[in-house]
Amino acid sequence: MNFELHLCPCCAAHLRVPQSLNAMRCNNCDAELLMLNEGGVRGLALLPNVDHIVPYSDPRQRSDNVAFDARELLESRRLLILEDAQRKHSRWVGLFFGCLILLIGTATAGAIGANTVLHGDAANIQAGAAFFLLALTFAPLIAYTAVYFHGRAQLVRASVRRWL
Protein backbone atom coordinates (compact mmCIF):
# COMPACT_ATOMS: atom_id res chain seq x y z
CA MET A 1 0.00 0.00 0.00
CA ASN A 2 1.38 3.42 -0.98
CA PHE A 3 1.31 6.14 1.65
CA GLU A 4 1.54 9.89 1.15
CA LEU A 5 3.06 12.10 3.82
CA HIS A 6 0.86 14.99 4.96
CA LEU A 7 0.65 17.41 7.88
CA CYS A 8 -2.48 17.74 9.96
CA PRO A 9 -3.92 21.24 9.30
CA CYS A 10 -4.96 21.48 12.94
CA CYS A 11 -1.92 20.33 14.95
CA ALA A 12 0.79 19.86 12.24
CA ALA A 13 1.35 16.22 13.15
CA HIS A 14 3.00 14.07 10.48
CA LEU A 15 0.46 11.69 8.97
CA ARG A 16 0.91 8.80 6.55
CA VAL A 17 -2.25 8.71 4.46
CA PRO A 18 -3.16 5.92 2.00
CA GLN A 19 -4.02 7.16 -1.48
CA SER A 20 -7.49 5.59 -1.37
CA LEU A 21 -8.52 7.34 1.88
CA ASN A 22 -11.06 10.17 1.63
CA ALA A 23 -11.89 11.03 5.26
CA MET A 24 -10.00 10.35 8.48
CA ARG A 25 -9.28 11.50 12.02
CA CYS A 26 -5.90 12.74 13.17
CA ASN A 27 -4.19 10.36 15.59
CA ASN A 28 -2.75 13.26 17.55
CA CYS A 29 -5.53 15.86 17.96
CA ASP A 30 -8.60 13.82 16.88
CA ALA A 31 -9.56 16.43 14.25
CA GLU A 32 -11.79 15.23 11.43
CA LEU A 33 -9.92 15.59 8.13
CA LEU A 34 -10.80 15.30 4.45
CA MET A 35 -8.53 14.57 1.53
CA LEU A 36 -9.13 17.20 -1.16
CA ASN A 37 -7.85 16.75 -4.69
CA GLU A 38 -8.21 19.91 -6.76
CA GLY A 39 -6.17 21.13 -9.68
CA GLY A 40 -3.59 18.39 -9.34
CA VAL A 41 -2.90 19.28 -5.71
CA ARG A 42 -3.80 16.77 -3.03
CA GLY A 43 -3.98 17.79 0.61
CA LEU A 44 -5.80 17.48 3.93
CA ALA A 45 -8.52 19.95 4.93
CA LEU A 46 -9.98 20.40 8.40
CA LEU A 47 -13.66 19.48 8.54
CA PRO A 48 -15.56 21.81 10.88
CA ASN A 49 -17.05 20.17 13.95
CA VAL A 50 -20.84 20.50 14.05
CA ASP A 51 -22.77 19.58 17.18
CA HIS A 52 -26.10 18.94 15.53
CA ILE A 53 -25.58 17.13 12.24
CA VAL A 54 -28.87 16.38 10.55
CA PRO A 55 -29.21 12.60 9.98
CA TYR A 56 -28.40 11.53 6.42
CA SER A 57 -27.22 15.00 5.45
CA ASP A 58 -23.65 13.73 5.37
CA PRO A 59 -22.81 12.72 1.78
CA ARG A 60 -21.04 9.61 3.14
CA GLN A 61 -24.36 8.27 4.49
CA ARG A 62 -26.27 8.26 1.19
CA SER A 63 -27.62 4.98 -0.10
CA ASP A 64 -27.09 5.68 -3.80
CA ASN A 65 -23.82 4.70 -5.40
CA VAL A 66 -22.46 8.19 -5.96
CA ALA A 67 -18.73 8.68 -5.53
CA PHE A 68 -17.59 10.40 -2.36
CA ASP A 69 -17.19 14.16 -2.84
CA ALA A 70 -15.04 15.76 -0.15
CA ARG A 71 -15.80 19.29 -1.37
CA GLU A 72 -19.55 18.67 -1.00
CA LEU A 73 -19.10 17.39 2.56
CA LEU A 74 -16.91 20.36 3.47
CA GLU A 75 -19.44 22.79 1.99
CA SER A 76 -22.40 21.17 3.79
CA ARG A 77 -20.59 21.36 7.15
CA ARG A 78 -19.55 24.94 6.47
CA LEU A 79 -23.16 25.93 5.75
CA LEU A 80 -24.34 24.25 8.97
CA ILE A 81 -21.73 26.21 10.95
CA LEU A 82 -22.73 29.50 9.32
CA GLU A 83 -26.46 28.90 9.91
CA ASP A 84 -25.85 28.10 13.57
CA ALA A 85 -23.66 31.19 13.96
CA GLN A 86 -26.28 33.39 12.32
CA ARG A 87 -28.91 32.10 14.74
CA LYS A 88 -26.66 32.73 17.76
CA HIS A 89 -25.63 36.16 16.50
CA SER A 90 -29.28 37.18 16.00
CA ARG A 91 -30.14 36.08 19.53
CA TRP A 92 -27.27 38.03 21.13
CA VAL A 93 -28.00 41.15 19.05
CA GLY A 94 -31.68 40.95 20.01
CA LEU A 95 -30.79 40.75 23.69
CA PHE A 96 -28.38 43.68 23.25
CA PHE A 97 -31.07 45.89 21.70
CA GLY A 98 -33.56 44.78 24.36
CA CYS A 99 -31.12 45.94 27.03
CA LEU A 100 -30.65 49.24 25.20
CA ILE A 101 -34.40 49.83 25.16
CA LEU A 102 -34.57 48.96 28.87
CA LEU A 103 -31.66 51.33 29.54
CA ILE A 104 -33.41 54.17 27.71
CA GLY A 105 -36.58 53.51 29.72
CA THR A 106 -34.61 53.46 32.98
CA ALA A 107 -32.82 56.71 32.11
CA THR A 108 -36.12 58.36 31.20
CA ALA A 109 -37.72 57.25 34.47
CA GLY A 110 -34.69 58.58 36.37
CA ALA A 111 -34.85 61.92 34.56
CA ILE A 112 -38.58 62.24 35.28
CA GLY A 113 -37.93 61.35 38.93
CA ALA A 114 -35.13 63.92 39.21
CA ASN A 115 -37.34 66.57 37.60
CA THR A 116 -40.11 65.73 40.08
CA VAL A 117 -37.70 66.08 43.01
CA LEU A 118 -36.34 69.40 41.79
CA HIS A 119 -39.47 71.10 40.48
CA GLY A 120 -42.42 69.08 41.83
CA ASP A 121 -44.67 69.66 44.80
CA ALA A 122 -43.94 68.23 48.23
CA ALA A 123 -46.47 65.37 47.87
CA ASN A 124 -44.58 63.71 44.97
CA ILE A 125 -41.01 64.12 46.21
CA GLN A 126 -40.77 60.60 47.67
CA ALA A 127 -41.99 58.90 44.48
CA GLY A 128 -39.67 61.03 42.34
CA ALA A 129 -36.71 60.29 44.62
CA ALA A 130 -37.48 56.55 44.46
CA PHE A 131 -37.56 56.62 40.66
CA PHE A 132 -34.31 58.57 40.52
CA LEU A 133 -32.52 56.24 42.96
CA LEU A 134 -33.76 53.09 41.21
CA ALA A 135 -32.61 54.45 37.86
CA LEU A 136 -29.26 55.41 39.36
CA THR A 137 -28.89 51.87 40.74
CA PHE A 138 -30.08 49.84 37.77
CA ALA A 139 -28.73 51.88 34.81
CA PRO A 140 -25.09 50.71 35.27
CA LEU A 141 -26.21 47.08 35.67
CA ILE A 142 -28.31 47.22 32.52
CA ALA A 143 -25.50 48.95 30.62
CA TYR A 144 -23.02 46.28 31.73
CA THR A 145 -25.41 43.55 30.60
CA ALA A 146 -25.88 45.27 27.22
CA VAL A 147 -22.10 45.46 26.74
CA TYR A 148 -21.82 41.76 27.63
CA PHE A 149 -24.44 40.80 25.02
CA HIS A 150 -22.69 42.96 22.44
CA GLY A 151 -19.39 41.23 23.20
CA ARG A 152 -20.99 37.80 22.80
CA ALA A 153 -22.40 38.81 19.40
CA GLN A 154 -18.95 39.99 18.29
CA LEU A 155 -17.39 36.76 19.57
CA VAL A 156 -19.80 34.65 17.50
CA ARG A 157 -19.02 36.74 14.42
CA ALA A 158 -15.26 36.41 14.97
CA SER A 159 -15.45 32.66 15.58
CA VAL A 160 -16.94 31.94 12.14
CA ARG A 161 -14.88 34.44 10.17
CA ARG A 162 -12.62 31.66 8.92
CA TRP A 163 -15.56 29.79 7.36
CA LEU A 164 -16.90 32.75 5.35
PDB file of C-alpha atoms in Angstrom:
ATOM      1  CA  MET A   1       0.000   0.000   0.000  1.00  0.00           C
ATOM      2  CA  ASN A   2       1.379   3.419  -0.979  1.00  0.00           C
ATOM      3  CA  PHE A   3       1.315   6.135   1.649  1.00  0.00           C
ATOM      4  CA  GLU A   4       1.539   9.886   1.149  1.00  0.00           C
ATOM      5  CA  LEU A   5       3.065  12.100   3.819  1.00  0.00           C
ATOM      6  CA  HIS A   6       0.864  14.995   4.961  1.00  0.00           C
ATOM      7  CA  LEU A   7       0.652  17.406   7.879  1.00  0.00           C
ATOM      8  CA  CYS A   8      -2.481  17.739   9.957  1.00  0.00           C
ATOM      9  CA  PRO A   9      -3.923  21.235   9.302  1.00  0.00           C
ATOM     10  CA  CYS A  10      -4.958  21.482  12.944  1.00  0.00           C
ATOM     11  CA  CYS A  11      -1.919  20.326  14.948  1.00  0.00           C
ATOM     12  CA  ALA A  12       0.789  19.860  12.244  1.00  0.00           C
ATOM     13  CA  ALA A  13       1.352  16.215  13.154  1.00  0.00           C
ATOM     14  CA  HIS A  14       2.998  14.073  10.481  1.00  0.00           C
ATOM     15  CA  LEU A  15       0.464  11.686   8.966  1.00  0.00           C
ATOM     16  CA  ARG A  16       0.914   8.796   6.553  1.00  0.00           C
ATOM     17  CA  VAL A  17      -2.250   8.708   4.464  1.00  0.00           C
ATOM     18  CA  PRO A  18      -3.156   5.919   2.004  1.00  0.00           C
ATOM     19  CA  GLN A  19      -4.023   7.162  -1.483  1.00  0.00           C
ATOM     20  CA  SER A  20      -7.490   5.590  -1.373  1.00  0.00           C
ATOM     21  CA  LEU A  21      -8.521   7.342   1.879  1.00  0.00           C
ATOM     22  CA  ASN A  22     -11.064  10.173   1.628  1.00  0.00           C
ATOM     23  CA  ALA A  23     -11.885  11.033   5.263  1.00  0.00           C
ATOM     24  CA  MET A  24     -10.001  10.351   8.478  1.00  0.00           C
ATOM     25  CA  ARG A  25      -9.279  11.497  12.024  1.00  0.00           C
ATOM     26  CA  CYS A  26      -5.899  12.741  13.166  1.00  0.00           C
ATOM     27  CA  ASN A  27      -4.195  10.355  15.588  1.00  0.00           C
ATOM     28  CA  ASN A  28      -2.749  13.260  17.549  1.00  0.00           C
ATOM     29  CA  CYS A  29      -5.533  15.856  17.957  1.00  0.00           C
ATOM     30  CA  ASP A  30      -8.598  13.821  16.877  1.00  0.00           C
ATOM     31  CA  ALA A  31      -9.556  16.431  14.248  1.00  0.00           C
ATOM     32  CA  GLU A  32     -11.791  15.227  11.431  1.00  0.00           C
ATOM     33  CA  LEU A  33      -9.919  15.592   8.134  1.00  0.00           C
ATOM     34  CA  LEU A  34     -10.803  15.305   4.447  1.00  0.00           C
ATOM     35  CA  MET A  35      -8.532  14.571   1.527  1.00  0.00           C
ATOM     36  CA  LEU A  36      -9.133  17.200  -1.161  1.00  0.00           C
ATOM     37  CA  ASN A  37      -7.853  16.747  -4.691  1.00  0.00           C
ATOM     38  CA  GLU A  38      -8.211  19.914  -6.760  1.00  0.00           C
ATOM     39  CA  GLY A  39      -6.166  21.126  -9.678  1.00  0.00           C
ATOM     40  CA  GLY A  40      -3.587  18.385  -9.344  1.00  0.00           C
ATOM     41  CA  VAL A  41      -2.901  19.279  -5.713  1.00  0.00           C
ATOM     42  CA  ARG A  42      -3.801  16.771  -3.033  1.00  0.00           C
ATOM     43  CA  GLY A  43      -3.983  17.786   0.613  1.00  0.00           C
ATOM     44  CA  LEU A  44      -5.800  17.481   3.925  1.00  0.00           C
ATOM     45  CA  ALA A  45      -8.515  19.946   4.933  1.00  0.00           C
ATOM     46  CA  LEU A  46      -9.982  20.401   8.402  1.00  0.00           C
ATOM     47  CA  LEU A  47     -13.661  19.476   8.542  1.00  0.00           C
ATOM     48  CA  PRO A  48     -15.563  21.806  10.883  1.00  0.00           C
ATOM     49  CA  ASN A  49     -17.047  20.171  13.953  1.00  0.00           C
ATOM     50  CA  VAL A  50     -20.841  20.500  14.045  1.00  0.00           C
ATOM     51  CA  ASP A  51     -22.770  19.578  17.180  1.00  0.00           C
ATOM     52  CA  HIS A  52     -26.102  18.939  15.529  1.00  0.00           C
ATOM     53  CA  ILE A  53     -25.584  17.132  12.243  1.00  0.00           C
ATOM     54  CA  VAL A  54     -28.868  16.379  10.546  1.00  0.00           C
ATOM     55  CA  PRO A  55     -29.210  12.600   9.980  1.00  0.00           C
ATOM     56  CA  TYR A  56     -28.399  11.533   6.422  1.00  0.00           C
ATOM     57  CA  SER A  57     -27.217  15.000   5.453  1.00  0.00           C
ATOM     58  CA  ASP A  58     -23.655  13.729   5.372  1.00  0.00           C
ATOM     59  CA  PRO A  59     -22.806  12.716   1.777  1.00  0.00           C
ATOM     60  CA  ARG A  60     -21.038   9.612   3.135  1.00  0.00           C
ATOM     61  CA  GLN A  61     -24.365   8.274   4.486  1.00  0.00           C
ATOM     62  CA  ARG A  62     -26.272   8.262   1.193  1.00  0.00           C
ATOM     63  CA  SER A  63     -27.617   4.977  -0.099  1.00  0.00           C
ATOM     64  CA  ASP A  64     -27.091   5.682  -3.798  1.00  0.00           C
ATOM     65  CA  ASN A  65     -23.819   4.699  -5.403  1.00  0.00           C
ATOM     66  CA  VAL A  66     -22.456   8.190  -5.955  1.00  0.00           C
ATOM     67  CA  ALA A  67     -18.733   8.679  -5.532  1.00  0.00           C
ATOM     68  CA  PHE A  68     -17.590  10.398  -2.361  1.00  0.00           C
ATOM     69  CA  ASP A  69     -17.188  14.157  -2.841  1.00  0.00           C
ATOM     70  CA  ALA A  70     -15.045  15.761  -0.151  1.00  0.00           C
ATOM     71  CA  ARG A  71     -15.797  19.292  -1.368  1.00  0.00           C
ATOM     72  CA  GLU A  72     -19.552  18.674  -0.998  1.00  0.00           C
ATOM     73  CA  LEU A  73     -19.100  17.388   2.561  1.00  0.00           C
ATOM     74  CA  LEU A  74     -16.914  20.359   3.474  1.00  0.00           C
ATOM     75  CA  GLU A  75     -19.440  22.790   1.987  1.00  0.00           C
ATOM     76  CA  SER A  76     -22.400  21.169   3.790  1.00  0.00           C
ATOM     77  CA  ARG A  77     -20.589  21.358   7.155  1.00  0.00           C
ATOM     78  CA  ARG A  78     -19.554  24.940   6.473  1.00  0.00           C
ATOM     79  CA  LEU A  79     -23.160  25.927   5.753  1.00  0.00           C
ATOM     80  CA  LEU A  80     -24.341  24.252   8.974  1.00  0.00           C
ATOM     81  CA  ILE A  81     -21.726  26.208  10.946  1.00  0.00           C
ATOM     82  CA  LEU A  82     -22.733  29.495   9.321  1.00  0.00           C
ATOM     83  CA  GLU A  83     -26.462  28.901   9.910  1.00  0.00           C
ATOM     84  CA  ASP A  84     -25.853  28.101  13.565  1.00  0.00           C
ATOM     85  CA  ALA A  85     -23.659  31.188  13.960  1.00  0.00           C
ATOM     86  CA  GLN A  86     -26.283  33.393  12.319  1.00  0.00           C
ATOM     87  CA  ARG A  87     -28.909  32.097  14.740  1.00  0.00           C
ATOM     88  CA  LYS A  88     -26.659  32.725  17.757  1.00  0.00           C
ATOM     89  CA  HIS A  89     -25.632  36.160  16.501  1.00  0.00           C
ATOM     90  CA  SER A  90     -29.280  37.182  15.996  1.00  0.00           C
ATOM     91  CA  ARG A  91     -30.135  36.076  19.529  1.00  0.00           C
ATOM     92  CA  TRP A  92     -27.269  38.030  21.134  1.00  0.00           C
ATOM     93  CA  VAL A  93     -28.000  41.146  19.054  1.00  0.00           C
ATOM     94  CA  GLY A  94     -31.680  40.945  20.006  1.00  0.00           C
ATOM     95  CA  LEU A  95     -30.786  40.746  23.692  1.00  0.00           C
ATOM     96  CA  PHE A  96     -28.377  43.677  23.247  1.00  0.00           C
ATOM     97  CA  PHE A  97     -31.072  45.885  21.699  1.00  0.00           C
ATOM     98  CA  GLY A  98     -33.562  44.775  24.364  1.00  0.00           C
ATOM     99  CA  CYS A  99     -31.119  45.945  27.026  1.00  0.00           C
ATOM    100  CA  LEU A 100     -30.651  49.238  25.201  1.00  0.00           C
ATOM    101  CA  ILE A 101     -34.404  49.825  25.162  1.00  0.00           C
ATOM    102  CA  LEU A 102     -34.574  48.959  28.867  1.00  0.00           C
ATOM    103  CA  LEU A 103     -31.659  51.325  29.539  1.00  0.00           C
ATOM    104  CA  ILE A 104     -33.409  54.171  27.713  1.00  0.00           C
ATOM    105  CA  GLY A 105     -36.576  53.513  29.719  1.00  0.00           C
ATOM    106  CA  THR A 106     -34.614  53.459  32.978  1.00  0.00           C
ATOM    107  CA  ALA A 107     -32.817  56.709  32.112  1.00  0.00           C
ATOM    108  CA  THR A 108     -36.116  58.363  31.196  1.00  0.00           C
ATOM    109  CA  ALA A 109     -37.722  57.246  34.468  1.00  0.00           C
ATOM    110  CA  GLY A 110     -34.685  58.576  36.368  1.00  0.00           C
ATOM    111  CA  ALA A 111     -34.852  61.917  34.563  1.00  0.00           C
ATOM    112  CA  ILE A 112     -38.576  62.238  35.277  1.00  0.00           C
ATOM    113  CA  GLY A 113     -37.927  61.346  38.930  1.00  0.00           C
ATOM    114  CA  ALA A 114     -35.128  63.924  39.206  1.00  0.00           C
ATOM    115  CA  ASN A 115     -37.342  66.566  37.603  1.00  0.00           C
ATOM    116  CA  THR A 116     -40.112  65.726  40.075  1.00  0.00           C
ATOM    117  CA  VAL A 117     -37.701  66.076  43.011  1.00  0.00           C
ATOM    118  CA  LEU A 118     -36.339  69.402  41.794  1.00  0.00           C
ATOM    119  CA  HIS A 119     -39.471  71.095  40.482  1.00  0.00           C
ATOM    120  CA  GLY A 120     -42.421  69.079  41.831  1.00  0.00           C
ATOM    121  CA  ASP A 121     -44.674  69.656  44.801  1.00  0.00           C
ATOM    122  CA  ALA A 122     -43.943  68.226  48.229  1.00  0.00           C
ATOM    123  CA  ALA A 123     -46.468  65.366  47.874  1.00  0.00           C
ATOM    124  CA  ASN A 124     -44.579  63.709  44.972  1.00  0.00           C
ATOM    125  CA  ILE A 125     -41.008  64.116  46.207  1.00  0.00           C
ATOM    126  CA  GLN A 126     -40.773  60.601  47.666  1.00  0.00           C
ATOM    127  CA  ALA A 127     -41.987  58.896  44.484  1.00  0.00           C
ATOM    128  CA  GLY A 128     -39.667  61.031  42.343  1.00  0.00           C
ATOM    129  CA  ALA A 129     -36.713  60.294  44.622  1.00  0.00           C
ATOM    130  CA  ALA A 130     -37.479  56.550  44.460  1.00  0.00           C
ATOM    131  CA  PHE A 131     -37.564  56.620  40.657  1.00  0.00           C
ATOM    132  CA  PHE A 132     -34.312  58.567  40.521  1.00  0.00           C
ATOM    133  CA  LEU A 133     -32.518  56.240  42.956  1.00  0.00           C
ATOM    134  CA  LEU A 134     -33.763  53.095  41.214  1.00  0.00           C
ATOM    135  CA  ALA A 135     -32.613  54.449  37.856  1.00  0.00           C
ATOM    136  CA  LEU A 136     -29.264  55.407  39.355  1.00  0.00           C
ATOM    137  CA  THR A 137     -28.890  51.871  40.741  1.00  0.00           C
ATOM    138  CA  PHE A 138     -30.081  49.844  37.768  1.00  0.00           C
ATOM    139  CA  ALA A 139     -28.727  51.875  34.813  1.00  0.00           C
ATOM    140  CA  PRO A 140     -25.092  50.709  35.267  1.00  0.00           C
ATOM    141  CA  LEU A 141     -26.215  47.077  35.665  1.00  0.00           C
ATOM    142  CA  ILE A 142     -28.312  47.220  32.523  1.00  0.00           C
ATOM    143  CA  ALA A 143     -25.499  48.950  30.624  1.00  0.00           C
ATOM    144  CA  TYR A 144     -23.015  46.275  31.729  1.00  0.00           C
ATOM    145  CA  THR A 145     -25.414  43.548  30.598  1.00  0.00           C
ATOM    146  CA  ALA A 146     -25.876  45.267  27.225  1.00  0.00           C
ATOM    147  CA  VAL A 147     -22.102  45.460  26.736  1.00  0.00           C
ATOM    148  CA  TYR A 148     -21.824  41.762  27.635  1.00  0.00           C
ATOM    149  CA  PHE A 149     -24.442  40.798  25.021  1.00  0.00           C
ATOM    150  CA  HIS A 150     -22.691  42.959  22.436  1.00  0.00           C
ATOM    151  CA  GLY A 151     -19.393  41.229  23.199  1.00  0.00           C
ATOM    152  CA  ARG A 152     -20.989  37.800  22.800  1.00  0.00           C
ATOM    153  CA  ALA A 153     -22.400  38.814  19.400  1.00  0.00           C
ATOM    154  CA  GLN A 154     -18.950  39.989  18.292  1.00  0.00           C
ATOM    155  CA  LEU A 155     -17.390  36.756  19.568  1.00  0.00           C
ATOM    156  CA  VAL A 156     -19.804  34.653  17.502  1.00  0.00           C
ATOM    157  CA  ARG A 157     -19.019  36.736  14.424  1.00  0.00           C
ATOM    158  CA  ALA A 158     -15.265  36.410  14.969  1.00  0.00           C
ATOM    159  CA  SER A 159     -15.453  32.658  15.578  1.00  0.00           C
ATOM    160  CA  VAL A 160     -16.938  31.941  12.144  1.00  0.00           C
ATOM    161  CA  ARG A 161     -14.876  34.441  10.170  1.00  0.00           C
ATOM    162  CA  ARG A 162     -12.617  31.656   8.921  1.00  0.00           C
ATOM    163  CA  TRP A 163     -15.558  29.787   7.362  1.00  0.00           C
ATOM    164  CA  LEU A 164     -16.898  32.754   5.349  1.00  0.00           C
TER     165      LEU A 164
END
